[in-house]
mmCIF file with all atom_site columns, C-alpha atoms in Angstrom:
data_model
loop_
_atom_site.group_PDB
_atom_site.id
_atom_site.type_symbol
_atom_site.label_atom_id
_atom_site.label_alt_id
_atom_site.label_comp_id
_atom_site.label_asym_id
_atom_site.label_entity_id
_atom_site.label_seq_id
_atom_site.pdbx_PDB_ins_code
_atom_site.Cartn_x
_atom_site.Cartn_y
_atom_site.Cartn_z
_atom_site.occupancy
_atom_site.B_iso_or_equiv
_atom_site.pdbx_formal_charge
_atom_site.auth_seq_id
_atom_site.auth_comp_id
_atom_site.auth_asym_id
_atom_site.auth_atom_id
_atom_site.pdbx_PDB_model_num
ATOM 1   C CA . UNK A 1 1   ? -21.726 40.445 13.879 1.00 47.00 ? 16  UNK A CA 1
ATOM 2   C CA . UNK A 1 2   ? -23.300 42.687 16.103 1.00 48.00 ? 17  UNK A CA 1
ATOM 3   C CA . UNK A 1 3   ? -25.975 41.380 18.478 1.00 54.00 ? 18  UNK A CA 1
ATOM 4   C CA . UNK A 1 4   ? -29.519 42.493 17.420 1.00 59.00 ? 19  UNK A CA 1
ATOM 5   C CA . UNK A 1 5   ? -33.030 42.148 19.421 1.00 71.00 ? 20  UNK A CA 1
ATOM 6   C CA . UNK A 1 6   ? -35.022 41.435 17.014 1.00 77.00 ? 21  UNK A CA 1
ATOM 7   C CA . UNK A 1 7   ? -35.145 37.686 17.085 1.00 81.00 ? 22  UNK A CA 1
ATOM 8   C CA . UNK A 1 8   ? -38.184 36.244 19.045 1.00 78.00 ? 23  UNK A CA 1
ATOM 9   C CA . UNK A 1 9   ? -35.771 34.430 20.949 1.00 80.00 ? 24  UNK A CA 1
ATOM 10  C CA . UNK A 1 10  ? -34.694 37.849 22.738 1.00 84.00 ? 25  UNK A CA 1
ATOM 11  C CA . UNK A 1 11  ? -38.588 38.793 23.579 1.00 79.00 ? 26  UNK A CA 1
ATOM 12  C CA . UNK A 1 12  ? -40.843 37.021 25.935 1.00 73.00 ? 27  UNK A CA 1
ATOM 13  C CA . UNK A 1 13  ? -42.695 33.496 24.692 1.00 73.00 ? 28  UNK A CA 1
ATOM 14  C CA . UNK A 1 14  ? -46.214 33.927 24.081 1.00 85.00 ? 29  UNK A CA 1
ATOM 15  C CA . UNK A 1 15  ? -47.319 31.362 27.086 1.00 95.00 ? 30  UNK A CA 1
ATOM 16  C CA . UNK A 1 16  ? -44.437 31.447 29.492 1.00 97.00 ? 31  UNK A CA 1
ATOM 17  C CA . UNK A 1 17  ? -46.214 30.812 32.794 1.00 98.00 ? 32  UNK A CA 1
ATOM 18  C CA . UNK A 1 18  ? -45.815 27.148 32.641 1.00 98.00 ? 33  UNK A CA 1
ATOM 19  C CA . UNK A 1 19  ? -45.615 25.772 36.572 1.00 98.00 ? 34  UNK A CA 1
ATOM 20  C CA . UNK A 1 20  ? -47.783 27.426 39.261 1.00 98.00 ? 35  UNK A CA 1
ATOM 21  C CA . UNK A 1 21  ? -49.091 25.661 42.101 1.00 98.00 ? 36  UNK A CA 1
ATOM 22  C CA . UNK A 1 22  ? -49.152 25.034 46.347 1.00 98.00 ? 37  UNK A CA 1
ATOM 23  C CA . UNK A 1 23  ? -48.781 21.691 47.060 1.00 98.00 ? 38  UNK A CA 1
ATOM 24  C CA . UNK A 1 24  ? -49.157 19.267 50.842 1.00 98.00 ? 39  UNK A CA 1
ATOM 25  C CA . UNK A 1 25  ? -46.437 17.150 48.559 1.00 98.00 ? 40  UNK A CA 1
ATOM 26  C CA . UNK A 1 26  ? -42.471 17.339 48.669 1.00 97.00 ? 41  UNK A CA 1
ATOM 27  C CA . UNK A 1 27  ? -41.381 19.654 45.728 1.00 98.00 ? 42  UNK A CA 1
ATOM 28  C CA . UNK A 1 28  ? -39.087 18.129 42.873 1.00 98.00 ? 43  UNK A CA 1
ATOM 29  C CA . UNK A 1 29  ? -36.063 20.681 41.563 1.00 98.00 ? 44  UNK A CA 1
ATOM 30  C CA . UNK A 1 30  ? -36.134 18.402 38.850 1.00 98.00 ? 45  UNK A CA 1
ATOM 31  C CA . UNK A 1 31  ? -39.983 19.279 37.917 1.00 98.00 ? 46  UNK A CA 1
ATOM 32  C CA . UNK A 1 32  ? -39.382 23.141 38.590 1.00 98.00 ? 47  UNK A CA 1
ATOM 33  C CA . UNK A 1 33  ? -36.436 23.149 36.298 1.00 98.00 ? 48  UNK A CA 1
ATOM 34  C CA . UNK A 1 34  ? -37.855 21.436 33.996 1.00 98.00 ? 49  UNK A CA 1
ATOM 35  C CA . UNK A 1 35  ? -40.874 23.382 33.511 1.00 98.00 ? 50  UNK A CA 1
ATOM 36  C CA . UNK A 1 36  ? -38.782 26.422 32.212 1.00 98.00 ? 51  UNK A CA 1
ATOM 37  C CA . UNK A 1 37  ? -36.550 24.310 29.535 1.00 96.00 ? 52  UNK A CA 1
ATOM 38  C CA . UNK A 1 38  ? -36.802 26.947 26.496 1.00 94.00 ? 53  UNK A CA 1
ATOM 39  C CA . UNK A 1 39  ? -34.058 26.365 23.944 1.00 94.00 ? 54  UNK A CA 1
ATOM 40  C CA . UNK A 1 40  ? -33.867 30.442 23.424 1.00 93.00 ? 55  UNK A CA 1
ATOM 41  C CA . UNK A 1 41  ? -33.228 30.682 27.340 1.00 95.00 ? 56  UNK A CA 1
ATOM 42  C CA . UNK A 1 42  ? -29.544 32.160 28.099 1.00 95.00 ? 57  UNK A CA 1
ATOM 43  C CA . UNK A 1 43  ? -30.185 31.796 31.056 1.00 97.00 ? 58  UNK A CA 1
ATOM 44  C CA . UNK A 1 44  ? -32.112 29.986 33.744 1.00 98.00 ? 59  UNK A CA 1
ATOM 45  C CA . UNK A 1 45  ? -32.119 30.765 37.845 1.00 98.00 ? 60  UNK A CA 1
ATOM 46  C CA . UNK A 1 46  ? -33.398 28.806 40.269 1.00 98.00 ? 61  UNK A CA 1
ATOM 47  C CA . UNK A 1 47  ? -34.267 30.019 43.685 1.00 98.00 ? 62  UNK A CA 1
ATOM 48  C CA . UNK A 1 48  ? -34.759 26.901 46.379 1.00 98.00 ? 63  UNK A CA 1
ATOM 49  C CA . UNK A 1 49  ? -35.824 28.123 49.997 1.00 97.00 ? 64  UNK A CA 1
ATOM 50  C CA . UNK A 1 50  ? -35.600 25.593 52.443 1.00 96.00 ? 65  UNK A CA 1
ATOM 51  C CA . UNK A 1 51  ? -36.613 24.796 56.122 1.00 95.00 ? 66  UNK A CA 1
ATOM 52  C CA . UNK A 1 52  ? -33.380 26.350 58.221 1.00 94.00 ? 67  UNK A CA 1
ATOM 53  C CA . UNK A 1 53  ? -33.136 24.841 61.942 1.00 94.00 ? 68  UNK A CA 1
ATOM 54  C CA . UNK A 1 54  ? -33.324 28.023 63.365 1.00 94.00 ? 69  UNK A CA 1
ATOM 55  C CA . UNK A 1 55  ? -34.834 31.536 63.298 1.00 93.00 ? 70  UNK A CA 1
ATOM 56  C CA . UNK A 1 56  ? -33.982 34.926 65.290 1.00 88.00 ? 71  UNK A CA 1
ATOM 57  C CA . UNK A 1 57  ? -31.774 33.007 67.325 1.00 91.00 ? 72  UNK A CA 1
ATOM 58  C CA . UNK A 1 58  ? -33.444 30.020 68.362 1.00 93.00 ? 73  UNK A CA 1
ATOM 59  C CA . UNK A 1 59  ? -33.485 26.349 67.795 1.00 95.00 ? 74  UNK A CA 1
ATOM 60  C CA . UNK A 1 60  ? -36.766 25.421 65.255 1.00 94.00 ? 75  UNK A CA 1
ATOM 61  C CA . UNK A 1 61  ? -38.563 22.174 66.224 1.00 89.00 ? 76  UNK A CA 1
ATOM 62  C CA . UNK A 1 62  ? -40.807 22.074 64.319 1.00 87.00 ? 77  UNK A CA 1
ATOM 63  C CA . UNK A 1 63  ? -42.351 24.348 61.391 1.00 94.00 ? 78  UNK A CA 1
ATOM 64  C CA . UNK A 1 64  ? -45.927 24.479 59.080 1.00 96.00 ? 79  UNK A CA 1
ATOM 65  C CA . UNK A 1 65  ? -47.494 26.184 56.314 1.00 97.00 ? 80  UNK A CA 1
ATOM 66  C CA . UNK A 1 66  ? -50.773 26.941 55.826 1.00 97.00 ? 81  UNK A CA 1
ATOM 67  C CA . UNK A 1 67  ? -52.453 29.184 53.056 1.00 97.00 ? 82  UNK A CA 1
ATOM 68  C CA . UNK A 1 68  ? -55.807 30.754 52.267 1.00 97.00 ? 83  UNK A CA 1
ATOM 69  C CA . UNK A 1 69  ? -57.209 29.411 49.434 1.00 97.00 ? 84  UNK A CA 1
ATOM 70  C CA . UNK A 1 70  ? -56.264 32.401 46.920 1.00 98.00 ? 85  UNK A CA 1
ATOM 71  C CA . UNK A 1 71  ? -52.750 31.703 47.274 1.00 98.00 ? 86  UNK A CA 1
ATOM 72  C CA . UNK A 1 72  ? -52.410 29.952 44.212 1.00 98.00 ? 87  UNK A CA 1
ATOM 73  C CA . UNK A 1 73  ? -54.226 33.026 42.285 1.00 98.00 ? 88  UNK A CA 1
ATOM 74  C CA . UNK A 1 74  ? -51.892 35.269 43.993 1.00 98.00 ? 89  UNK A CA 1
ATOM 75  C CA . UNK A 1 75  ? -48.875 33.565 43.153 1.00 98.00 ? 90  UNK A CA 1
ATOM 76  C CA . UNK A 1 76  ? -50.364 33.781 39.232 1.00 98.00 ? 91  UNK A CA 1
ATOM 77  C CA . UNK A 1 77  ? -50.967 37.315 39.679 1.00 98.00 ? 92  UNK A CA 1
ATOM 78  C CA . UNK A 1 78  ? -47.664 37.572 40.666 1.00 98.00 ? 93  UNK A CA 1
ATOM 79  C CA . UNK A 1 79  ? -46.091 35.482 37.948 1.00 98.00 ? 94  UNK A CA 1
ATOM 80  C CA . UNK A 1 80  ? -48.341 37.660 35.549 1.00 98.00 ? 95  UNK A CA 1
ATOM 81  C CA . UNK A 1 81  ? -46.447 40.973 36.247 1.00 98.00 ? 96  UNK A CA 1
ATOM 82  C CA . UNK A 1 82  ? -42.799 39.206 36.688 1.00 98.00 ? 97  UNK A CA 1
ATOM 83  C CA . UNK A 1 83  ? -43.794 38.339 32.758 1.00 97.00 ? 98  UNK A CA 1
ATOM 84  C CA . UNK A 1 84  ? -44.619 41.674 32.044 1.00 97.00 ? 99  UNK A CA 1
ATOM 85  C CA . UNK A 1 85  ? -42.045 43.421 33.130 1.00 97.00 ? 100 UNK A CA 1
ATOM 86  C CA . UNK A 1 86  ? -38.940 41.222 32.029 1.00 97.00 ? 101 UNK A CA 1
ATOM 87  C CA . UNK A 1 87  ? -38.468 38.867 28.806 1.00 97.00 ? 102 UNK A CA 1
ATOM 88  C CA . UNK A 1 88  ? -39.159 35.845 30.201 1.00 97.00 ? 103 UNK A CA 1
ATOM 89  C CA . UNK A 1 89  ? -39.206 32.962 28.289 1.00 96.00 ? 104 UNK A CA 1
ATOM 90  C CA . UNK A 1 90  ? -40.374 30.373 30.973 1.00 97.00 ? 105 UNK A CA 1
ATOM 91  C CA . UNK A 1 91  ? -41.871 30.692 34.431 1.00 98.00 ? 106 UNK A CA 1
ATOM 92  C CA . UNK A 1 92  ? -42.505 27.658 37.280 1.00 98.00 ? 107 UNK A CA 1
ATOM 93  C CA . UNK A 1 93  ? -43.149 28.765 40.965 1.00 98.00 ? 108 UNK A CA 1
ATOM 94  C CA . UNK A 1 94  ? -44.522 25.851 43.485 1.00 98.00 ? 109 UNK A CA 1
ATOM 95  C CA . UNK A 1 95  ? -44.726 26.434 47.309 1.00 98.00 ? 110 UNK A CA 1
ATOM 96  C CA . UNK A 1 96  ? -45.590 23.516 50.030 1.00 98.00 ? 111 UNK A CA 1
ATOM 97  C CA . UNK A 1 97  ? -47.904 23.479 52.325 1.00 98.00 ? 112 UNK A CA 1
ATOM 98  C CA . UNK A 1 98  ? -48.280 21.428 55.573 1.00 98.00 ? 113 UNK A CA 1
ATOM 99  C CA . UNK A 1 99  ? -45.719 20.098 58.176 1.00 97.00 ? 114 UNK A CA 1
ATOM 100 C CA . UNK A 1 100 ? -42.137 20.005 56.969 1.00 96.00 ? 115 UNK A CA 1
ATOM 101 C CA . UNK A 1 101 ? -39.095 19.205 58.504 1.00 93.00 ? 116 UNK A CA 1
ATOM 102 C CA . UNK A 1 102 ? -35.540 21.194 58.434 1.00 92.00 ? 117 UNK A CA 1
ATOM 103 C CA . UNK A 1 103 ? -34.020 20.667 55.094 1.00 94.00 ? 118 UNK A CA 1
ATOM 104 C CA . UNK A 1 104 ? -37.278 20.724 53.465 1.00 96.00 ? 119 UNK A CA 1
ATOM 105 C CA . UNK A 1 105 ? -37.937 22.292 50.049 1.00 97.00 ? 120 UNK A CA 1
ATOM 106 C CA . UNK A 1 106 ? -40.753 24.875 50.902 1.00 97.00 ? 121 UNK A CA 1
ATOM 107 C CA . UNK A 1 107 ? -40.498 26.833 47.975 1.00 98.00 ? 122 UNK A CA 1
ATOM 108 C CA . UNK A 1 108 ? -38.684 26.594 44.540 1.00 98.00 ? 123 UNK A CA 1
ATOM 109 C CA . UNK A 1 109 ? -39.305 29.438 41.542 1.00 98.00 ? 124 UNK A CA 1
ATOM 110 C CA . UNK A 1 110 ? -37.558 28.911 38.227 1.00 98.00 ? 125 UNK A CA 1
ATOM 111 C CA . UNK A 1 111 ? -37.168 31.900 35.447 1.00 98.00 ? 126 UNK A CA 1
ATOM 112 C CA . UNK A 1 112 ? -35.740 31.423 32.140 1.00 97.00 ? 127 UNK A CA 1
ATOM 113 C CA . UNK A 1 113 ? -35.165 34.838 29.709 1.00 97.00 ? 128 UNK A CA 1
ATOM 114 C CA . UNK A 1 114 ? -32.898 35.154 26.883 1.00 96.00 ? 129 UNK A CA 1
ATOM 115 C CA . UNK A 1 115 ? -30.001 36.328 29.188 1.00 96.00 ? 130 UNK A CA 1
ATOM 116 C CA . UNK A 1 116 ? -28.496 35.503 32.835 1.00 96.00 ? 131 UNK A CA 1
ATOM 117 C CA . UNK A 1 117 ? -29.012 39.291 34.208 1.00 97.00 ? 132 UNK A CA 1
ATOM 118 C CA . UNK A 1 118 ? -32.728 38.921 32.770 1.00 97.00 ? 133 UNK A CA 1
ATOM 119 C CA . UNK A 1 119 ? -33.054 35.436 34.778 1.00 98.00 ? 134 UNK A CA 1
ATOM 120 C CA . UNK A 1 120 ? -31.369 36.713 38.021 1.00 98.00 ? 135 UNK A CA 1
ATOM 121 C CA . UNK A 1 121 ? -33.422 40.104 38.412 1.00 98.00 ? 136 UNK A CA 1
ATOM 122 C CA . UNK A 1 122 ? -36.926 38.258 37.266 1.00 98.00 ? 137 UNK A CA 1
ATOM 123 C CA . UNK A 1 123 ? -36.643 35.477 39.932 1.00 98.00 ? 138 UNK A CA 1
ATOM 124 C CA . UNK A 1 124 ? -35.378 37.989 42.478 1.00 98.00 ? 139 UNK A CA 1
ATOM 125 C CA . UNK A 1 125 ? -38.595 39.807 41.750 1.00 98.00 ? 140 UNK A CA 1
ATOM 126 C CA . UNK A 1 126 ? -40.682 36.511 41.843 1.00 98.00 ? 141 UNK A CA 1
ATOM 127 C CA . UNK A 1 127 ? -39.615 35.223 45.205 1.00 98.00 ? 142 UNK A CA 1
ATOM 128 C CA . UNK A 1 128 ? -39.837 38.842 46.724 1.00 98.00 ? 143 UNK A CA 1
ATOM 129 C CA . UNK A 1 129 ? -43.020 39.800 45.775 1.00 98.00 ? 144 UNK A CA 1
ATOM 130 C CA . UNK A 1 130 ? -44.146 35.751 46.361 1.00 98.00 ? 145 UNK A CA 1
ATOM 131 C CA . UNK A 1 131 ? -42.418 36.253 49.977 1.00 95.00 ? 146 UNK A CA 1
ATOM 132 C CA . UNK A 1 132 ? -44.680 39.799 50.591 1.00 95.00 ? 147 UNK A CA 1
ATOM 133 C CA . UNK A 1 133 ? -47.762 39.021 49.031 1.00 96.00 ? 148 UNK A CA 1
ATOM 134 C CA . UNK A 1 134 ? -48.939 35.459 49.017 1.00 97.00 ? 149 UNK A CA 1
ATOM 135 C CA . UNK A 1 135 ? -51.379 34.689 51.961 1.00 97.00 ? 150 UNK A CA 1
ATOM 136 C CA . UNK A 1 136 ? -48.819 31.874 53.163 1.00 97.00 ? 151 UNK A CA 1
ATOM 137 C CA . UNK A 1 137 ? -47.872 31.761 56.219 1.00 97.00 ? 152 UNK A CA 1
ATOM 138 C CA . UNK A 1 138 ? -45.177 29.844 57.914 1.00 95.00 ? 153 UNK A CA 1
ATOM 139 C CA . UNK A 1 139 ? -45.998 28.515 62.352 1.00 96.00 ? 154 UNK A CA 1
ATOM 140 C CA . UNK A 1 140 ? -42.712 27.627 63.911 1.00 94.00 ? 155 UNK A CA 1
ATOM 141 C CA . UNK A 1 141 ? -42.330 26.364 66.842 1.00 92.00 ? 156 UNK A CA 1
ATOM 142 C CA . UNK A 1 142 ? -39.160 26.468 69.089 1.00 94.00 ? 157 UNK A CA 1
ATOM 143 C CA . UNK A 1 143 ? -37.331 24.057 71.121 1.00 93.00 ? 158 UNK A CA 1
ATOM 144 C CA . UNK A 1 144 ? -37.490 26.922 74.417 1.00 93.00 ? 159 UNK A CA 1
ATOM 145 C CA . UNK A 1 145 ? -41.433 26.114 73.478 1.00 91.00 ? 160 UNK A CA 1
ATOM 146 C CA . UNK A 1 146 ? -42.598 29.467 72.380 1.00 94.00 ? 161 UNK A CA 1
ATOM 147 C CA . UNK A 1 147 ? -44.163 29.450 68.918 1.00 94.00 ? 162 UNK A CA 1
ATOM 148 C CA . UNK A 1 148 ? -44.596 32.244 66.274 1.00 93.00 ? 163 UNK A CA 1
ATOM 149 C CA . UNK A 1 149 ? -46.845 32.758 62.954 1.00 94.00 ? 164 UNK A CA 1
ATOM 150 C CA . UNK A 1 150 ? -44.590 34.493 60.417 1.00 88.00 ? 165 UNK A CA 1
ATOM 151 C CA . UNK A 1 151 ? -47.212 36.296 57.271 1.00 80.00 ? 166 UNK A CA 1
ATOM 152 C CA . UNK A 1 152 ? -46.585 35.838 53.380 1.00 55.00 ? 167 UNK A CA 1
ATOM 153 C CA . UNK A 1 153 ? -44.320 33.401 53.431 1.00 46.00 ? 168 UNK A CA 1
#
């Protein structure tokens, strides 16, 4: 049988934006990956970013987020044209906020579409675009004691 696209299983749900939010609270996988269950999702990816112990070199004491109070919007706006552009069936995108520690979840984004190469390039574009255009911004501070801000993410 040849494959068609005309099932509404191969097109985008009607509501598919299902998880967006910044949170001072650890993030749960389980939540994110949850959020984007859809039972005419081929495939699902899951993009965790985490708190590293270093950056450009240099040991990371400690590290912080802080956003401006838009960055939720923003991260819908984004999420709005992610939907638009691919067939996604299920979205969930959560950032944290406030001191973490290395290992940390900081951010975890979730697409589900019809198909794996759907999934992949739609959360590619949804942590990018989160990454360059969410008023987040990461203050690390080093163990030689210099600090940095870092913008977007």
């Amino acid at each position: 049988m040849a494959p068609t696209n005309d099932h509404p299983g191969e097109h985008a749900a009607q509501e598919p934006i299902k998880l967006i939010a910044v949170r001072e609270t650890a993030l749960s996988l389980d939540e994110v990956f949850g959020a984007v269950g859809d039972e005419a999702a081929g495939g699902i990816a899951l993009f965790v970013g985490t708190v590293r112990n270093h950056d450009g070199g240099t040991d990371v004491d400690q590290l912080g987020y802080s956003c401006h109070p838009s960055a939720e919007a923003e991260m819908r706006r984004i999420a709005e044209k992610v939907v638009a552009e691919y067939p996604v069936r299920a979205l969930a995108a959560v950032h944290r906020i406030g001191d973490l520690g290395v290992g940390d979840l900081a951010v975890v984004v979730a697409v589900a579409c019809p198909h794996r190469a759907e999934a992949f390039d739609a959360c590619r574009k949804l942590i990018d675009d989160l990454k360059h255009e969410v008023p987040i911004w990461k203050h690390q501070t080093f163990s030689d004691g210099t600090e940095e801000w870092v913008g977007a993410c």
